[in-house]
Amino acid sequence: MGKHSSQARRVTITDIAAAAGVSISTVSRVLSGSRPVGPELHRKVMEAAGRLSYRPNLAAKAMKGQSMQTIGIIVPDITSPFFASIVAGALHEARKHNQQVIVASSERDISVEESILAQFAELYIDGLVFSPVTAPTPEPEAGFVEGFPTVIAARRSVVAGCPHVYTDNVQGAYTATKYLLKLGRQRVAFLAGFWKPPCTAQEIDEASLQPRAGAFSTLDRFTGYKKALLEEGIPLDLDLVVMSGYDFRAGFEAARELTARLVPVHAILAANDLVAAGALSFLRHQGIRVPEDVSVIGYDDGIAAPLTAPDLTSVHQDDFGIGQRSVVMLDRMIAGEAPDDEVVGTQLVIRGSTIHRTTLGD
C-alpha cells in the first residue's frame, strides 16, 4: 500500500445524493438548512450522510465571516464569443479588487451544470456569478445558491431571490426590426437561435409569453420583433420564423430553409452575428444580393460583424459590461446589500448589410 492509502477521499454532497437517491440540490438544502424539505427527504439525506461518514468542511466553517477574496463564475459555453466576453469583463473587474476567480463552463448541459454547482459548494469562495443553462422548466440551481451571494448574468427572471444583470433583448430586437421596416422591408424574417429549442416555430409566440421566457434571450428578442411588426400594422407571419442554432452553419442552414419555403423575404434578423454570417454566405451562394435584395441584421456586434461581406449591421450589447457589472453587484451582496436587477441597454450599429428597399413587388 502507498503512504496515502489510509486517507479516504473526502465525501461530497454528490456522493450523498447518489446514496440517498435524491438530487444534489436537495442534499444542499438539508445540510445547509437554507430551506426546509419534507421529513422523509431529510431522513434519507441524513442517513446517507451518516453511512458515508460525511463531515462538513471545518476549515470553511472556521473562516465564516472572513473574505477569501475569491469568486466563482459559471457560464454555459466558454467558447461562445458572448459568454467569453462576459467572463473577460468579470475578470477585469475582479482584478481591480485583487480577487481571484474560478471559472467553469457547463458545456450547455444541465447535468454538467449541477455537478459544477456541487463542486463549487465545496470550494472556499465568497460569491458566484452564474449564467444558467437555459431550460423551459425550473432548474435545480436555486437549491445551491439560496442564501449564498449569487448574481445571475445574461438571464432574466430565472432564479428567485437573486439579482440579475441582463441585456434588454426586447428593446434590441424591437429597434432592429423597426429600422428594417422604416427601410421599406415589410417581410422581415426572424432566425430564432436556441441550443435546445423549447418550442417549434409555430409555438414560439405562445412560448414567449410563458414565465420562463426570460431564460431564453431569443424569446425576448421575438417579443421585440413582434412588437415592432404590430406597431406598423403588419401581422405576424410564422412562415418567416426559422429555428436555428448559434453558429455559422446554423445560419447557413436556416437561410436555406427560409429560401426553400418560397415566401417573399425582404430582410433577416438573425440570432447573433455568426448566424447572420452563415445566412450571408448562403444568400451569396444563391445569387441573392445583400443588401439590395435582402437586408440582414445580426445581434451582439462582436468581432465578426465588421469582417463579413458586406459588413454587418448588428445590435450591440455590452457583454463585457455585463461581466463587469455582475462582479460589482456581487461585491455589494458580499458586503451585505440587496441590489436590484440591472438592465443593460442596446444600440443598433448600422453598416453595409442594410439598405432602403427601392424595388416594388415581392
Coordinates of C-alpha atoms in Angstrom, one line a residue:
M1 CA 0.0 0.0 0.0
G2 CA 1.1 3.6 -0.7
K3 CA 1.7 6.0 2.1
H4 CA -1.6 7.8 1.4
S5 CA -3.8 4.7 1.3
S6 CA -5.2 5.2 4.8
Q7 CA -6.6 8.6 3.8
A8 CA -10.1 8.1 2.3
R9 CA -11.4 10.5 -0.3
R10 CA -13.5 13.3 1.3
V11 CA -17.2 12.6 0.9
T12 CA -19.0 15.2 -1.1
I13 CA -22.7 16.1 -1.4
T14 CA -22.7 14.4 -4.8
D15 CA -21.9 11.1 -3.0
I16 CA -24.6 11.7 -0.5
A17 CA -27.2 12.4 -3.3
A18 CA -26.3 9.2 -5.1
A19 CA -26.5 7.2 -1.9
A20 CA -29.8 8.7 -0.8
G21 CA -31.4 8.6 -4.3
V22 CA -32.2 12.3 -4.2
S23 CA -31.0 15.4 -6.1
I24 CA -27.8 17.3 -5.2
S25 CA -29.9 20.4 -4.6
T26 CA -32.0 18.5 -2.0
V27 CA -28.8 17.4 -0.2
S28 CA -27.5 21.0 -0.3
R29 CA -30.8 22.3 1.2
V30 CA -30.8 19.7 4.0
L31 CA -27.1 20.2 5.0
S32 CA -27.2 24.0 4.8
G33 CA -30.6 24.3 6.4
S34 CA -31.3 27.1 3.8
R35 CA -34.8 25.8 3.0
P36 CA -37.0 23.1 4.7
V37 CA -37.6 19.8 3.0
G38 CA -40.1 17.1 3.8
P39 CA -39.3 14.8 6.8
E40 CA -38.8 11.7 4.6
L41 CA -36.3 13.5 2.3
H42 CA -34.5 14.9 5.4
R43 CA -34.2 11.4 6.9
K44 CA -32.8 9.9 3.7
V45 CA -30.2 12.6 3.3
M46 CA -29.1 12.4 7.0
E47 CA -29.0 8.6 7.0
A48 CA -26.9 8.6 3.8
A49 CA -24.6 11.2 5.2
G50 CA -24.1 9.1 8.4
R51 CA -23.4 5.9 6.4
L52 CA -20.8 7.7 4.4
S53 CA -19.3 9.4 7.5
Y54 CA -19.7 12.8 5.9
R55 CA -18.1 15.6 7.7
P56 CA -18.7 19.3 7.0
N57 CA -15.8 21.3 5.8
L58 CA -14.5 22.6 9.1
A59 CA -12.0 24.9 7.6
A60 CA -14.7 26.7 5.8
K61 CA -16.8 27.0 9.0
A62 CA -13.8 28.4 10.8
M63 CA -13.4 31.0 8.2
K64 CA -17.1 32.0 8.2
G65 CA -17.3 35.8 8.1
Q66 CA -13.9 36.2 6.6
S67 CA -13.4 37.1 2.9
M68 CA -11.4 34.6 0.8
Q69 CA -11.1 37.3 -2.0
T70 CA -12.2 34.5 -4.4
I71 CA -15.4 34.4 -6.5
G72 CA -16.7 31.8 -8.9
I73 CA -18.1 32.2 -12.4
I74 CA -20.2 29.6 -14.3
V75 CA -21.3 30.1 -17.9
P76 CA -22.9 27.7 -20.3
D77 CA -20.3 27.8 -23.0
I78 CA -16.9 29.4 -22.6
T79 CA -16.2 29.0 -26.4
S80 CA -19.1 31.3 -27.2
P81 CA -17.9 34.9 -28.0
F82 CA -20.7 36.3 -26.0
F83 CA -20.0 34.4 -22.8
A84 CA -16.3 34.6 -23.2
S85 CA -16.6 38.4 -23.2
I86 CA -18.8 38.2 -20.1
V87 CA -16.0 36.2 -18.4
A88 CA -13.4 38.7 -19.6
G89 CA -15.4 41.6 -18.1
A90 CA -15.8 39.8 -14.8
L91 CA -12.1 39.1 -14.7
H92 CA -11.2 42.7 -15.5
E93 CA -13.4 43.9 -12.6
A94 CA -12.2 41.3 -10.2
R95 CA -8.6 42.3 -10.7
K96 CA -9.4 45.8 -9.6
H97 CA -10.2 44.4 -6.2
N98 CA -7.4 41.7 -6.1
Q99 CA -10.0 39.0 -6.3
Q100 CA -9.2 35.5 -7.6
V101 CA -11.7 34.0 -10.0
I102 CA -12.5 30.3 -10.6
V103 CA -14.2 29.9 -14.0
A104 CA -16.2 26.9 -15.1
S105 CA -18.2 26.1 -18.3
S106 CA -21.3 23.8 -18.0
E107 CA -21.0 22.9 -21.7
R108 CA -24.7 23.7 -22.3
D109 CA -25.6 20.6 -20.3
I110 CA -27.8 20.9 -17.2
S111 CA -26.3 17.7 -15.6
V112 CA -22.8 19.1 -16.0
E113 CA -24.0 22.4 -14.5
E114 CA -25.4 20.6 -11.5
S115 CA -22.1 18.8 -11.0
I116 CA -20.2 22.1 -11.2
L117 CA -22.5 23.7 -8.7
A118 CA -21.9 20.8 -6.3
Q119 CA -18.1 21.2 -6.8
F120 CA -18.4 25.0 -6.1
A121 CA -20.4 24.2 -3.0
E122 CA -17.2 22.6 -1.6
L123 CA -14.9 25.5 -2.5
Y124 CA -13.8 28.5 -0.5
I125 CA -15.5 31.2 -2.5
D126 CA -17.2 34.4 -1.4
G127 CA -19.8 34.6 -4.1
L128 CA -20.9 33.4 -7.5
V129 CA -21.6 35.0 -10.9
F130 CA -23.8 32.4 -12.6
S131 CA -25.4 32.2 -16.1
P132 CA -27.6 29.1 -16.0
V133 CA -28.1 26.7 -18.9
T134 CA -31.5 27.7 -20.4
A135 CA -34.4 25.3 -20.0
P136 CA -38.2 25.7 -20.3
T137 CA -38.8 24.4 -16.8
P138 CA -37.2 25.4 -13.4
E139 CA -33.8 24.0 -12.9
P140 CA -32.1 22.8 -9.7
E141 CA -29.8 25.8 -9.3
A142 CA -31.9 27.6 -6.7
G143 CA -31.2 24.9 -4.1
F144 CA -27.5 25.6 -4.4
V145 CA -27.4 29.4 -4.5
E146 CA -30.1 30.1 -1.9
G147 CA -28.7 32.1 0.9
F148 CA -25.3 32.5 -0.9
P149 CA -24.2 35.7 -2.6
T150 CA -25.1 35.0 -6.3
V151 CA -25.7 37.2 -9.3
I152 CA -27.4 35.8 -12.4
A153 CA -25.8 37.1 -15.5
A154 CA -27.3 37.3 -19.0
R155 CA -30.6 35.8 -18.0
R156 CA -33.9 37.5 -16.9
S157 CA -36.1 36.3 -14.0
V158 CA -34.8 32.7 -13.8
V159 CA -33.7 32.4 -10.1
A160 CA -36.0 33.9 -7.5
G161 CA -34.2 35.9 -4.8
C162 CA -31.1 36.6 -6.9
P163 CA -30.4 39.9 -8.7
H164 CA -30.0 39.6 -12.4
V165 CA -27.8 41.6 -14.9
Y166 CA -29.1 41.2 -18.4
T167 CA -29.5 42.8 -21.8
D168 CA -32.7 44.5 -22.8
N169 CA -33.3 42.0 -25.6
V170 CA -36.9 43.1 -26.2
Q171 CA -35.7 46.6 -27.0
G172 CA -32.7 45.4 -29.1
A173 CA -34.8 43.3 -31.4
Y174 CA -37.6 46.0 -31.5
T175 CA -35.1 48.6 -32.6
A176 CA -33.6 46.4 -35.3
T177 CA -37.0 45.3 -36.7
K178 CA -38.3 48.9 -36.6
Y179 CA -35.3 50.1 -38.6
L180 CA -35.8 47.4 -41.3
L181 CA -39.5 48.3 -41.6
K182 CA -38.5 52.0 -42.0
L183 CA -36.3 50.9 -44.8
G184 CA -39.4 49.6 -46.6
R185 CA -38.7 46.0 -45.8
Q186 CA -42.0 44.7 -44.6
R187 CA -41.3 41.0 -44.9
V188 CA -38.8 40.6 -42.1
A189 CA -37.7 37.0 -41.2
F190 CA -36.6 36.1 -37.7
L191 CA -33.9 33.4 -37.1
A192 CA -34.6 32.1 -33.6
G193 CA -31.4 30.9 -32.0
F194 CA -31.5 28.1 -29.4
W195 CA -29.1 25.4 -28.2
K196 CA -32.1 23.3 -27.4
P197 CA -35.4 24.8 -28.7
P198 CA -38.1 24.9 -26.0
C199 CA -40.7 25.1 -28.8
T200 CA -41.3 24.9 -32.5
A201 CA -41.6 28.0 -34.8
Q202 CA -45.3 27.6 -34.7
E203 CA -45.3 27.6 -30.9
I204 CA -42.8 30.5 -30.4
D205 CA -45.5 33.2 -30.0
E206 CA -47.1 31.3 -27.0
A207 CA -43.7 30.3 -25.6
S208 CA -42.6 34.0 -25.5
L209 CA -45.4 34.7 -23.0
Q210 CA -44.5 31.9 -20.5
P211 CA -43.0 32.6 -17.1
R212 CA -39.6 31.0 -18.1
A213 CA -39.3 33.1 -21.3
G214 CA -36.6 35.2 -19.6
A215 CA -34.3 32.1 -19.6
F216 CA -34.1 32.4 -23.4
S217 CA -32.7 35.6 -24.9
T218 CA -34.3 34.7 -28.2
L219 CA -37.8 34.6 -26.8
D220 CA -37.3 38.2 -25.5
R221 CA -36.0 39.2 -29.0
F222 CA -39.0 37.6 -30.6
T223 CA -41.2 39.7 -28.3
G224 CA -39.4 42.9 -29.6
Y225 CA -39.7 41.7 -33.2
K226 CA -43.4 41.1 -32.9
K227 CA -44.0 44.4 -31.1
A228 CA -42.4 46.3 -34.0
L229 CA -44.4 44.5 -36.6
L230 CA -47.7 45.0 -34.9
E231 CA -47.0 48.7 -34.3
E232 CA -46.6 49.1 -38.1
G233 CA -49.9 47.2 -38.7
I234 CA -48.0 44.1 -40.1
P235 CA -49.5 40.8 -38.9
L236 CA -47.1 38.2 -37.5
D237 CA -46.3 35.6 -40.2
L238 CA -44.8 32.4 -38.7
D239 CA -43.6 31.3 -42.2
L240 CA -40.9 34.0 -41.7
V241 CA -39.7 32.4 -38.4
V242 CA -37.0 29.7 -38.6
M243 CA -35.5 27.8 -35.7
S244 CA -31.7 27.8 -35.7
G245 CA -28.6 27.2 -33.5
Y246 CA -26.0 29.8 -32.7
D247 CA -23.1 29.2 -35.1
F248 CA -22.2 29.9 -38.7
R249 CA -23.5 26.5 -40.0
A250 CA -26.9 27.1 -38.2
G251 CA -27.3 30.4 -40.0
F252 CA -26.4 28.9 -43.4
E253 CA -29.0 26.1 -42.9
A254 CA -31.6 28.5 -41.5
A255 CA -31.3 30.7 -44.6
R256 CA -31.6 27.6 -46.8
E257 CA -34.8 26.6 -45.0
L258 CA -36.2 30.1 -45.3
T259 CA -35.5 30.3 -49.0
A260 CA -37.0 26.8 -49.6
R261 CA -40.3 28.0 -48.2
L262 CA -40.7 30.2 -51.3
V263 CA -42.2 33.0 -49.4
P264 CA -41.2 36.7 -50.1
V265 CA -38.4 37.9 -47.8
H266 CA -37.1 41.4 -47.7
A267 CA -34.9 41.2 -44.6
I268 CA -33.5 38.9 -42.0
L269 CA -33.0 39.5 -38.2
A270 CA -30.5 36.8 -37.1
A271 CA -29.9 35.2 -33.7
N272 CA -26.4 36.5 -33.5
D273 CA -23.5 37.7 -35.7
L274 CA -22.3 34.2 -36.5
V275 CA -25.8 33.1 -37.6
A276 CA -26.1 36.2 -39.7
A277 CA -22.7 35.5 -41.3
G278 CA -23.9 32.0 -42.2
A279 CA -27.1 33.4 -43.7
L280 CA -25.0 35.9 -45.7
S281 CA -22.9 33.0 -47.1
F282 CA -26.0 31.0 -48.2
L283 CA -27.6 34.1 -49.9
R284 CA -24.3 34.8 -51.7
H285 CA -24.2 31.2 -53.0
Q286 CA -27.7 31.6 -54.3
G287 CA -27.0 34.8 -56.1
I288 CA -29.3 36.8 -53.7
R289 CA -27.8 40.3 -53.3
V290 CA -27.2 41.7 -49.8
P291 CA -28.3 44.4 -49.0
E292 CA -30.2 45.1 -52.3
D293 CA -32.5 42.0 -52.4
V294 CA -32.4 41.1 -48.7
S295 CA -31.0 43.2 -45.9
V296 CA -29.5 41.4 -42.9
I297 CA -29.1 42.4 -39.2
G298 CA -27.1 40.4 -36.7
Y299 CA -27.0 40.5 -32.9
D300 CA -24.0 41.1 -30.5
D301 CA -21.9 43.4 -32.7
G302 CA -19.0 41.2 -32.0
I303 CA -15.7 40.8 -33.7
A304 CA -17.3 39.1 -36.8
A305 CA -19.7 42.0 -37.6
P306 CA -17.2 44.3 -39.4
L307 CA -15.5 41.4 -41.1
T308 CA -18.4 40.0 -43.1
A309 CA -19.0 40.9 -46.7
P310 CA -20.8 43.2 -46.7
D311 CA -20.0 44.4 -43.2
L312 CA -22.9 43.5 -40.8
T313 CA -25.4 45.8 -39.3
S314 CA -25.8 44.5 -35.8
V315 CA -27.4 45.1 -32.4
H316 CA -24.6 46.0 -30.0
Q317 CA -25.0 44.5 -26.5
D318 CA -22.4 45.2 -23.8
D319 CA -21.4 41.6 -22.9
F320 CA -18.1 42.8 -21.4
G321 CA -20.1 45.3 -19.3
I322 CA -22.5 42.6 -18.1
G323 CA -19.5 40.7 -16.7
Q324 CA -18.1 43.9 -15.0
R325 CA -21.5 44.9 -13.6
S326 CA -22.1 41.4 -12.3
V327 CA -18.9 41.4 -10.2
V328 CA -19.7 45.0 -8.9
M329 CA -23.2 43.7 -7.9
L330 CA -21.7 40.6 -6.4
D331 CA -19.3 42.6 -4.2
R332 CA -22.3 44.6 -3.0
M333 CA -24.0 41.4 -2.0
I334 CA -21.0 40.1 -0.2
A335 CA -20.9 43.4 1.7
G336 CA -24.5 42.7 2.9
E337 CA -26.5 44.8 0.4
A338 CA -29.5 43.5 -1.6
P339 CA -29.2 45.1 -5.0
D340 CA -31.9 45.2 -7.6
D341 CA -31.8 43.8 -11.1
E342 CA -29.8 45.8 -13.7
V343 CA -30.8 46.0 -17.3
V344 CA -28.1 46.8 -19.9
G345 CA -29.3 48.8 -22.9
T346 CA -28.5 48.1 -26.6
Q347 CA -27.6 50.1 -29.6
L348 CA -28.1 49.5 -33.3
V349 CA -24.8 49.8 -35.3
I350 CA -25.6 50.4 -38.9
R351 CA -23.2 49.0 -41.6
G352 CA -23.3 47.8 -45.1
S353 CA -25.7 44.8 -44.9
T354 CA -28.9 47.0 -44.8
I355 CA -30.2 49.5 -47.3
H356 CA -33.5 51.1 -48.2
R357 CA -35.7 48.9 -50.4
T358 CA -36.4 50.8 -53.6
T359 CA -37.8 48.0 -55.8
L360 CA -41.5 47.3 -55.9
G361 CA -43.4 44.0 -55.6
D362 CA -42.3 40.9 -53.7

